[in-house]
C-alpha cells in the first residue's frame, strides 16, 4: 500500500504542473476562511458576512463542505492528466514491464485519490473548526461536533468524482479530451434531466436522476443557502414556504459508492483488456 | 539446465492478423539468445506477451519454475522494448528511483548503473534533454537496476548513430561477460552473430529454427579461389571428393566443402598439380547467409 502511494508520489511531485495545481488547491481550500472577511460598510448599510450566521455550528459544516467541493476541479485536472500522461509517455507500458501488475497500477491511482480526498477533509475540518470557534454563536461541544456527516459526504463525493476522472483518463487516454468528455457528460446529464422532468412525473424524474453519476454526487450535499435564517425570513415575507430536506441520506452515499466501485473496476477491466 | 522462460504454443491474433502462431521455445540460464526475424515477424509481440503488456490469444508461458506470478517474475527481469519510455520531466536519478520502488530494490545501485552506461555526469538532467543514444543507455541502466536474471533487449540499436550503436554493443558485451542471460531481438544479423550463442528465427509469427548459432552454421565452410588457369582449377576441384557445389563468378571460383579441409592443405595439393593460386580464402557462411537460406524455403 505504502509502496504504491510512494510510487505515485514520485510521479506527481516531480511534475511541476501537478505540484502547482495540488498546492493551489489546498491553498484555495484554506482561503474559505477569507469569506469571513467579506464586509460591506457603506454609510448606514453595514454588512458583515461572518455575522450572518454562516459560521454557526453546526451549519458551518454544511456550508463549508458545499463551497469547498467547487475547488475539486483543480484536482480533477491533476488526476485526469496523471492517468492520461501514463499513456502518452508510454510509461504505463514501462511500469508493467518493470514489474508493476495492472491491479497495482490502478490501485496506486485509486489510493492516491483517496488520500487526496482524505487530506481535503482534514483541511476542511481544521479551517471550519477555527472559523467556527471564532465566529459561531454556539460553542457547546455537543453542537460543535454535530452534523459531521457533511464532512463524510464531502469525502465520499470527492472520492466518487475523482474516480470518475480517473476512469475518464483511462478511457480517453488524452488529458484534454478526457476533461472535455467530463464537461460533455455534465451536459448530457443536464439534457436527460430536463427531458425527464418535461416528459414524466416529477417524482419519477427525481428518482431516476438521483442515479446519474454526477447528479448523485451533487445530491450528497444540498445547497445550504436557503437554510440560512436570514434567507428564510425573507422567503417568509414574500409568502414562500421553504421546506427542504438538507440531510445526507444513506442511500445517496450508497449510490455514489456504487459508482466509485464501478469506475475503478471498469478502469481495471479496460487496462486488463488492452494491448499496450 | 535451469530454465528461465518457457513458452508453449503461444498464439496472438490482432483481429484477422495472426502475429504469433503456435510458438514454443525455452530460454536457459547463462546463454545469450537472439530472436531473429524480418520486421513484422512477431518478435516484439512475443516479448510483449511475456512482459505482461500484450494479452495472449492462446497457449501459455511461465517464468522460472512457474511458481511466481508474471509481475513478480518481472521484478527479476530487466527489459527494454522499442523506444525508451521514461517520465520526461524527471531526471535520470528520479526516474531510476521510481523503477527501484516498482522493482522493490534498494536505491544504492543507481549510481553504479549510471556509471556503467556512462551517464553519471548527466544524472541530474531531465530525461527530455537527453539524446536518443543517452535515452537508450538510461533504459539499459534502468533494466540492470535489479541485477536481473535475464536482460531482454528489443532492437536496442534501432535509430542510433554508428557511435551510439557501438556504445550499446560494448555495454551488451560487458553484461554478457558477467554471465547474465540475454535475450536480444533484432533484425540486424551481424549484431546477433556477434553476441549470441543461440538463435530463434521467426517469420510471419512462426518459428523456423531454434538452437545454437554454431550448429546452424554447421557446414565446413567454403573456399574462394582463383588462378591463372581457372578451367584447370575448376576441373581439379570437381573431381576432388571434399568439394560439393562449385560455382564461378567474376573470375572467382566458390567451392563448398562437404568434409573438412585446411586451406594450407588445399594450397599444397594444387601446387603439386602445377596450379598456382592468385587468390585463396577460406570462409564460413555468415548467419545472414543461413538466415536467408532458412527463410527462403518458406516464402509463399
PDB file of C-alpha atoms in Angstrom, chain A residues 43-261:
ATOM      1  CA  UNK A  43     -22.604  54.546   5.409  1.00  0.00           C
ATOM      2  CA  UNK A  44     -25.719  53.277   7.177  1.00  0.00           C
ATOM      3  CA  UNK A  45     -25.619  49.835   5.471  1.00  0.00           C
ATOM      4  CA  UNK A  46     -23.296  47.614   7.454  1.00  0.00           C
ATOM      5  CA  UNK A  47     -22.968  44.057   6.235  1.00  0.00           C
ATOM      6  CA  UNK A  48     -20.541  41.537   7.610  1.00  0.00           C
ATOM      7  CA  UNK A  49     -20.989  38.065   6.113  1.00  0.00           C
ATOM      8  CA  UNK A  50     -19.373  36.365   9.065  1.00  0.00           C
ATOM      9  CA  UNK A  51     -22.084  37.785  11.299  1.00  0.00           C
ATOM     10  CA  UNK A  52     -24.986  36.470   9.225  1.00  0.00           C
ATOM     11  CA  UNK A  53     -24.758  33.126  10.945  1.00  0.00           C
ATOM     12  CA  UNK A  54     -22.993  31.200   8.192  1.00  0.00           C
ATOM     13  CA  UNK A  55     -20.227  30.244  10.585  1.00  0.00           C
ATOM     14  CA  UNK A  56     -22.541  28.970  13.270  1.00  0.00           C
ATOM     15  CA  UNK A  57     -22.016  25.416  14.382  1.00  0.00           C
ATOM     16  CA  UNK A  58     -23.229  23.036  13.069  1.00  0.00           C
ATOM     17  CA  UNK A  59     -24.375  24.905   9.939  1.00  0.00           C
ATOM     18  CA  UNK A  60     -20.740  25.700   9.104  1.00  0.00           C
ATOM     19  CA  UNK A  61     -20.021  22.028   8.324  1.00  0.00           C
ATOM     20  CA  UNK A  62     -22.741  22.036   5.716  1.00  0.00           C
ATOM     21  CA  UNK A  63     -21.865  25.432   4.259  1.00  0.00           C
ATOM     22  CA  UNK A  64     -18.101  24.900   4.027  1.00  0.00           C
ATOM     23  CA  UNK A  65     -18.253  21.399   2.572  1.00  0.00           C
ATOM     24  CA  UNK A  66     -20.637  22.699  -0.089  1.00  0.00           C
ATOM     25  CA  UNK A  67     -18.349  25.597  -1.010  1.00  0.00           C
ATOM     26  CA  UNK A  68     -15.120  23.558  -0.794  1.00  0.00           C
ATOM     27  CA  UNK A  69     -16.479  20.968  -3.229  1.00  0.00           C
ATOM     28  CA  UNK A  70     -16.201  23.538  -6.035  1.00  0.00           C
ATOM     29  CA  UNK A  71     -12.432  23.504  -5.828  1.00  0.00           C
ATOM     30  CA  UNK A  72     -12.311  19.817  -6.714  1.00  0.00           C
ATOM     31  CA  UNK A  73     -11.964  20.801 -10.374  1.00  0.00           C
ATOM     32  CA  UNK A  74      -8.316  21.675  -9.699  1.00  0.00           C
ATOM     33  CA  UNK A  75      -7.538  18.160  -8.602  1.00  0.00           C
ATOM     34  CA  UNK A  76      -9.675  16.765 -11.413  1.00  0.00           C
ATOM     35  CA  UNK A  77      -7.134  18.174 -13.867  1.00  0.00           C
ATOM     36  CA  UNK A  78      -4.273  16.593 -11.927  1.00  0.00           C
ATOM     37  CA  UNK A  79      -5.989  13.217 -11.762  1.00  0.00           C
ATOM     38  CA  UNK A  80      -7.028  13.095 -15.400  1.00  0.00           C
ATOM     39  CA  UNK A  81      -3.514  14.009 -16.524  1.00  0.00           C
ATOM     40  CA  UNK A  82      -1.791  11.643 -14.120  1.00  0.00           C
ATOM     41  CA  UNK A  83      -3.610   8.796 -15.868  1.00  0.00           C
ATOM     42  CA  UNK A  84      -3.597  10.089 -19.437  1.00  0.00           C
ATOM     43  CA  UNK A  85       0.107  11.011 -19.316  1.00  0.00           C
ATOM     44  CA  UNK A  86       0.994   7.424 -18.481  1.00  0.00           C
ATOM     45  CA  UNK A  87      -0.442   6.522 -21.854  1.00  0.00           C
ATOM     46  CA  UNK A  88       1.046   9.372 -23.859  1.00  0.00           C
ATOM     47  CA  UNK A  89       4.519   8.923 -22.325  1.00  0.00           C
ATOM     48  CA  UNK A  90       4.120   5.153 -22.678  1.00  0.00           C
ATOM     49  CA  UNK A  91       5.351   4.925 -19.111  1.00  0.00           C
ATOM     50  CA  UNK A  92       2.413   2.685 -18.265  1.00  0.00           C
ATOM     51  CA  UNK A  93       3.967   0.059 -20.515  1.00  0.00           C
ATOM     52  CA  UNK A  94       7.350   0.537 -18.869  1.00  0.00           C
ATOM     53  CA  UNK A  95       5.805   0.318 -15.369  1.00  0.00           C
ATOM     54  CA  UNK A  96       4.236  -3.021 -16.254  1.00  0.00           C
ATOM     55  CA  UNK A  97       7.469  -4.319 -17.767  1.00  0.00           C
ATOM     56  CA  UNK A  98       9.324  -3.237 -14.630  1.00  0.00           C
ATOM     57  CA  UNK A  99       7.093  -5.495 -12.577  1.00  0.00           C
ATOM     58  CA  UNK A 100       4.041  -3.490 -11.525  1.00  0.00           C
ATOM     59  CA  UNK A 101       0.872  -5.521 -12.032  1.00  0.00           C
ATOM     60  CA  UNK A 102      -2.139  -3.972 -13.745  1.00  0.00           C
ATOM     61  CA  UNK A 103      -4.064  -4.271 -10.499  1.00  0.00           C
ATOM     62  CA  UNK A 104      -1.307  -2.461  -8.589  1.00  0.00           C
ATOM     63  CA  UNK A 105      -1.269   0.271 -11.228  1.00  0.00           C
ATOM     64  CA  UNK A 106      -4.989   1.026 -10.866  1.00  0.00           C
ATOM     65  CA  UNK A 107      -4.742   0.629  -7.106  1.00  0.00           C
ATOM     66  CA  UNK A 108      -1.866   3.110  -6.842  1.00  0.00           C
ATOM     67  CA  UNK A 109      -4.014   5.699  -8.651  1.00  0.00           C
ATOM     68  CA  UNK A 110      -7.059   4.938  -6.520  1.00  0.00           C
ATOM     69  CA  UNK A 111      -5.164   5.111  -3.236  1.00  0.00           C
ATOM     70  CA  UNK A 112      -3.808   8.491  -4.316  1.00  0.00           C
ATOM     71  CA  UNK A 113      -7.356   9.671  -4.987  1.00  0.00           C
ATOM     72  CA  UNK A 114      -8.494   8.500  -1.555  1.00  0.00           C
ATOM     73  CA  UNK A 115      -5.532  10.237   0.076  1.00  0.00           C
ATOM     74  CA  UNK A 116      -6.338  13.476  -1.771  1.00  0.00           C
ATOM     75  CA  UNK A 117      -9.924  13.268  -0.547  1.00  0.00           C
ATOM     76  CA  UNK A 118      -8.768  12.445   2.988  1.00  0.00           C
ATOM     77  CA  UNK A 119      -6.373  15.391   3.182  1.00  0.00           C
ATOM     78  CA  UNK A 120      -9.108  17.673   1.778  1.00  0.00           C
ATOM     79  CA  UNK A 121     -11.465  16.604   4.564  1.00  0.00           C
ATOM     80  CA  UNK A 122      -8.759  17.189   7.152  1.00  0.00           C
ATOM     81  CA  UNK A 123      -8.070  20.680   5.781  1.00  0.00           C
ATOM     82  CA  UNK A 124     -11.754  21.496   5.693  1.00  0.00           C
ATOM     83  CA  UNK A 125     -12.236  20.229   9.220  1.00  0.00           C
ATOM     84  CA  UNK A 126      -9.428  22.337  10.634  1.00  0.00           C
ATOM     85  CA  UNK A 127     -10.329  25.517   8.728  1.00  0.00           C
ATOM     86  CA  UNK A 128     -14.036  25.199   9.595  1.00  0.00           C
ATOM     87  CA  UNK A 129     -13.300  24.430  13.221  1.00  0.00           C
ATOM     88  CA  UNK A 130     -11.141  27.516  13.582  1.00  0.00           C
ATOM     89  CA  UNK A 131     -13.642  29.738  11.741  1.00  0.00           C
ATOM     90  CA  UNK A 132     -16.470  28.366  13.830  1.00  0.00           C
ATOM     91  CA  UNK A 133     -14.661  28.857  17.098  1.00  0.00           C
ATOM     92  CA  UNK A 134     -14.018  32.472  16.148  1.00  0.00           C
ATOM     93  CA  UNK A 135     -17.443  33.427  14.760  1.00  0.00           C
ATOM     94  CA  UNK A 136     -20.008  30.887  15.930  1.00  0.00           C
ATOM     95  CA  UNK A 137     -22.746  31.957  18.326  1.00  0.00           C
ATOM     96  CA  UNK A 138     -22.902  28.488  19.825  1.00  0.00           C
ATOM     97  CA  UNK A 139     -19.797  26.961  21.351  1.00  0.00           C
ATOM     98  CA  UNK A 140     -21.051  23.885  23.229  1.00  0.00           C
ATOM     99  CA  UNK A 141     -19.045  20.758  22.435  1.00  0.00           C
ATOM    100  CA  UNK A 142     -22.208  18.848  21.603  1.00  0.00           C
ATOM    101  CA  UNK A 143     -23.226  21.391  18.985  1.00  0.00           C
ATOM    102  CA  UNK A 144     -19.740  21.820  17.556  1.00  0.00           C
ATOM    103  CA  UNK A 145     -19.418  18.150  16.751  1.00  0.00           C
ATOM    104  CA  UNK A 146     -22.920  17.561  15.471  1.00  0.00           C
ATOM    105  CA  UNK A 147     -23.810  17.249  11.781  1.00  0.00           C
ATOM    106  CA  UNK A 148     -20.340  15.955  10.945  1.00  0.00           C
ATOM    107  CA  UNK A 149     -21.941  13.674   8.343  1.00  0.00           C
ATOM    108  CA  UNK A 150     -21.470  16.567   5.904  1.00  0.00           C
ATOM    109  CA  UNK A 151     -17.716  16.038   6.109  1.00  0.00           C
ATOM    110  CA  UNK A 152     -18.206  12.338   5.471  1.00  0.00           C
ATOM    111  CA  UNK A 153     -20.437  13.152   2.500  1.00  0.00           C
ATOM    112  CA  UNK A 154     -17.745  15.552   1.265  1.00  0.00           C
ATOM    113  CA  UNK A 155     -15.199  12.729   1.415  1.00  0.00           C
ATOM    114  CA  UNK A 156     -17.452  10.296  -0.477  1.00  0.00           C
ATOM    115  CA  UNK A 157     -18.262  12.995  -3.019  1.00  0.00           C
ATOM    116  CA  UNK A 158     -14.586  13.698  -3.714  1.00  0.00           C
ATOM    117  CA  UNK A 159     -13.635  10.023  -3.963  1.00  0.00           C
ATOM    118  CA  UNK A 160     -16.549   9.435  -6.352  1.00  0.00           C
ATOM    119  CA  UNK A 161     -15.752  12.423  -8.525  1.00  0.00           C
ATOM    120  CA  UNK A 162     -12.022  11.694  -8.666  1.00  0.00           C
ATOM    121  CA  UNK A 163     -12.710   8.057  -9.520  1.00  0.00           C
ATOM    122  CA  UNK A 164     -14.852   9.271 -12.410  1.00  0.00           C
ATOM    123  CA  UNK A 165     -11.921  11.449 -13.592  1.00  0.00           C
ATOM    124  CA  UNK A 166      -9.558   8.509 -13.212  1.00  0.00           C
ATOM    125  CA  UNK A 167     -11.831   6.344 -15.326  1.00  0.00           C
ATOM    126  CA  UNK A 168     -12.179   9.035 -17.996  1.00  0.00           C
ATOM    127  CA  UNK A 169      -8.403   9.405 -18.189  1.00  0.00           C
ATOM    128  CA  UNK A 170      -8.096   5.655 -18.604  1.00  0.00           C
ATOM    129  CA  UNK A 171     -10.864   5.510 -21.213  1.00  0.00           C
ATOM    130  CA  UNK A 172      -9.914   8.503 -23.361  1.00  0.00           C
ATOM    131  CA  UNK A 173      -6.116   8.436 -22.816  1.00  0.00           C
ATOM    132  CA  UNK A 174      -5.735  12.185 -23.608  1.00  0.00           C
ATOM    133  CA  UNK A 175      -5.990  14.723 -20.767  1.00  0.00           C
ATOM    134  CA  UNK A 176      -7.679  17.453 -22.780  1.00  0.00           C
ATOM    135  CA  UNK A 177     -10.228  15.134 -24.371  1.00  0.00           C
ATOM    136  CA  UNK A 178     -10.976  13.456 -21.059  1.00  0.00           C
ATOM    137  CA  UNK A 179     -11.705  16.826 -19.442  1.00  0.00           C
ATOM    138  CA  UNK A 180     -13.832  17.712 -22.464  1.00  0.00           C
ATOM    139  CA  UNK A 181     -15.693  14.459 -22.028  1.00  0.00           C
ATOM    140  CA  UNK A 182     -16.339  15.346 -18.394  1.00  0.00           C
ATOM    141  CA  UNK A 183     -17.995  18.598 -19.469  1.00  0.00           C
ATOM    142  CA  UNK A 184     -19.978  16.858 -22.212  1.00  0.00           C
ATOM    143  CA  UNK A 185     -21.120  14.288 -19.675  1.00  0.00           C
ATOM    144  CA  UNK A 186     -22.373  17.067 -17.427  1.00  0.00           C
ATOM    145  CA  UNK A 187     -24.321  18.475 -20.381  1.00  0.00           C
ATOM    146  CA  UNK A 188     -25.754  15.043 -21.239  1.00  0.00           C
ATOM    147  CA  UNK A 189     -26.950  14.607 -17.662  1.00  0.00           C
ATOM    148  CA  UNK A 190     -28.444  18.086 -17.795  1.00  0.00           C
ATOM    149  CA  UNK A 191     -30.359  17.365 -21.003  1.00  0.00           C
ATOM    150  CA  UNK A 192     -31.520  13.968 -19.747  1.00  0.00           C
ATOM    151  CA  UNK A 193     -32.721  15.547 -16.510  1.00  0.00           C
ATOM    152  CA  UNK A 194     -34.586  18.245 -18.437  1.00  0.00           C
ATOM    153  CA  UNK A 195     -36.266  15.689 -20.683  1.00  0.00           C
ATOM    154  CA  UNK A 196     -37.284  13.503 -17.747  1.00  0.00           C
ATOM    155  CA  UNK A 197     -38.892  16.371 -15.853  1.00  0.00           C
ATOM    156  CA  UNK A 198     -40.630  17.505 -19.027  1.00  0.00           C
ATOM    157  CA  UNK A 199     -41.959  14.146 -20.196  1.00  0.00           C
ATOM    158  CA  UNK A 200     -42.566  12.291 -16.951  1.00  0.00           C
ATOM    159  CA  UNK A 201     -43.771  12.992 -13.455  1.00  0.00           C
ATOM    160  CA  UNK A 202     -41.587  14.967 -11.067  1.00  0.00           C
ATOM    161  CA  UNK A 203     -41.151  12.150  -8.572  1.00  0.00           C
ATOM    162  CA  UNK A 204     -40.187   9.680 -11.281  1.00  0.00           C
ATOM    163  CA  UNK A 205     -37.663  12.119 -12.763  1.00  0.00           C
ATOM    164  CA  UNK A 206     -36.207  12.806  -9.332  1.00  0.00           C
ATOM    165  CA  UNK A 207     -35.727   9.100  -8.646  1.00  0.00           C
ATOM    166  CA  UNK A 208     -34.089   8.390 -11.994  1.00  0.00           C
ATOM    167  CA  UNK A 209     -31.792  11.420 -11.983  1.00  0.00           C
ATOM    168  CA  UNK A 210     -30.594  10.611  -8.486  1.00  0.00           C
ATOM    169  CA  UNK A 211     -28.849   7.631 -10.058  1.00  0.00           C
ATOM    170  CA  UNK A 212     -26.889   9.686 -12.618  1.00  0.00           C
ATOM    171  CA  UNK A 213     -23.196   9.708 -11.616  1.00  0.00           C
ATOM    172  CA  UNK A 214     -22.563  13.454 -11.447  1.00  0.00           C
ATOM    173  CA  UNK A 215     -26.032  14.229 -10.145  1.00  0.00           C
ATOM    174  CA  UNK A 216     -25.754  11.631  -7.412  1.00  0.00           C
ATOM    175  CA  UNK A 217     -22.520  13.283  -6.279  1.00  0.00           C
ATOM    176  CA  UNK A 218     -24.115  16.728  -6.346  1.00  0.00           C
ATOM    177  CA  UNK A 219     -27.083  15.394  -4.344  1.00  0.00           C
ATOM    178  CA  UNK A 220     -24.894  14.374  -1.437  1.00  0.00           C
ATOM    179  CA  UNK A 221     -24.544  17.919  -0.152  1.00  0.00           C
ATOM    180  CA  UNK A 222     -27.567  20.120  -0.973  1.00  0.00           C
ATOM    181  CA  UNK A 223     -27.188  23.838  -1.389  1.00  0.00           C
ATOM    182  CA  UNK A 224     -27.047  25.406   2.081  1.00  0.00           C
ATOM    183  CA  UNK A 225     -28.132  28.961   1.217  1.00  0.00           C
ATOM    184  CA  UNK A 226     -31.885  28.569   1.675  1.00  0.00           C
ATOM    185  CA  UNK A 227     -31.206  27.125   5.094  1.00  0.00           C
ATOM    186  CA  UNK A 228     -29.862  30.409   6.421  1.00  0.00           C
ATOM    187  CA  UNK A 229     -32.269  32.062   8.825  1.00  0.00           C
ATOM    188  CA  UNK A 230     -31.820  35.384   7.051  1.00  0.00           C
ATOM    189  CA  UNK A 231     -32.847  33.887   3.705  1.00  0.00           C
ATOM    190  CA  UNK A 232     -35.710  32.029   5.342  1.00  0.00           C
ATOM    191  CA  UNK A 233     -37.183  35.134   6.873  1.00  0.00           C
ATOM    192  CA  UNK A 234     -37.029  36.941   3.517  1.00  0.00           C
ATOM    193  CA  UNK A 235     -38.787  33.995   1.886  1.00  0.00           C
ATOM    194  CA  UNK A 236     -41.457  34.020   4.575  1.00  0.00           C
ATOM    195  CA  UNK A 237     -42.120  37.689   3.997  1.00  0.00           C
ATOM    196  CA  UNK A 238     -42.867  37.122   0.306  1.00  0.00           C
ATOM    197  CA  UNK A 239     -45.121  34.232   1.227  1.00  0.00           C
ATOM    198  CA  UNK A 240     -42.854  31.398   0.121  1.00  0.00           C
ATOM    199  CA  UNK A 241     -42.532  28.455   2.478  1.00  0.00           C
ATOM    200  CA  UNK A 242     -39.097  26.826   2.213  1.00  0.00           C
ATOM    201  CA  UNK A 243     -39.277  23.243   3.299  1.00  0.00           C
ATOM    202  CA  UNK A 244     -36.389  21.241   2.016  1.00  0.00           C
ATOM    203  CA  UNK A 245     -34.609  18.126   3.144  1.00  0.00           C
ATOM    204  CA  UNK A 246     -30.974  19.075   3.675  1.00  0.00           C
ATOM    205  CA  UNK A 247     -29.854  15.875   5.304  1.00  0.00           C
ATOM    206  CA  UNK A 248     -27.318  13.411   3.951  1.00  0.00           C
ATOM    207  CA  UNK A 249     -29.087  10.113   3.264  1.00  0.00           C
ATOM    208  CA  UNK A 250     -27.511   6.679   3.424  1.00  0.00           C
ATOM    209  CA  UNK A 251     -28.906   5.637   0.040  1.00  0.00           C
ATOM    210  CA  UNK A 252     -27.296   8.688  -1.595  1.00  0.00           C
ATOM    211  CA  UNK A 253     -23.957   7.648  -0.110  1.00  0.00           C
ATOM    212  CA  UNK A 254     -24.576   4.123  -1.362  1.00  0.00           C
ATOM    213  CA  UNK A 255     -25.259   5.257  -4.940  1.00  0.00           C
ATOM    214  CA  UNK A 256     -22.003   7.249  -5.075  1.00  0.00           C
ATOM    215  CA  UNK A 257     -20.067   4.336  -3.549  1.00  0.00           C
ATOM    216  CA  UNK A 258     -21.506   2.046  -6.205  1.00  0.00           C
ATOM    217  CA  UNK A 259     -20.395   4.432  -8.946  1.00  0.00           C
ATOM    218  CA  UNK A 260     -16.919   4.666  -7.379  1.00  0.00           C
ATOM    219  CA  UNK A 261     -16.615   0.913  -7.364  1.00  0.00           C
TER     220      UNK A 261
END
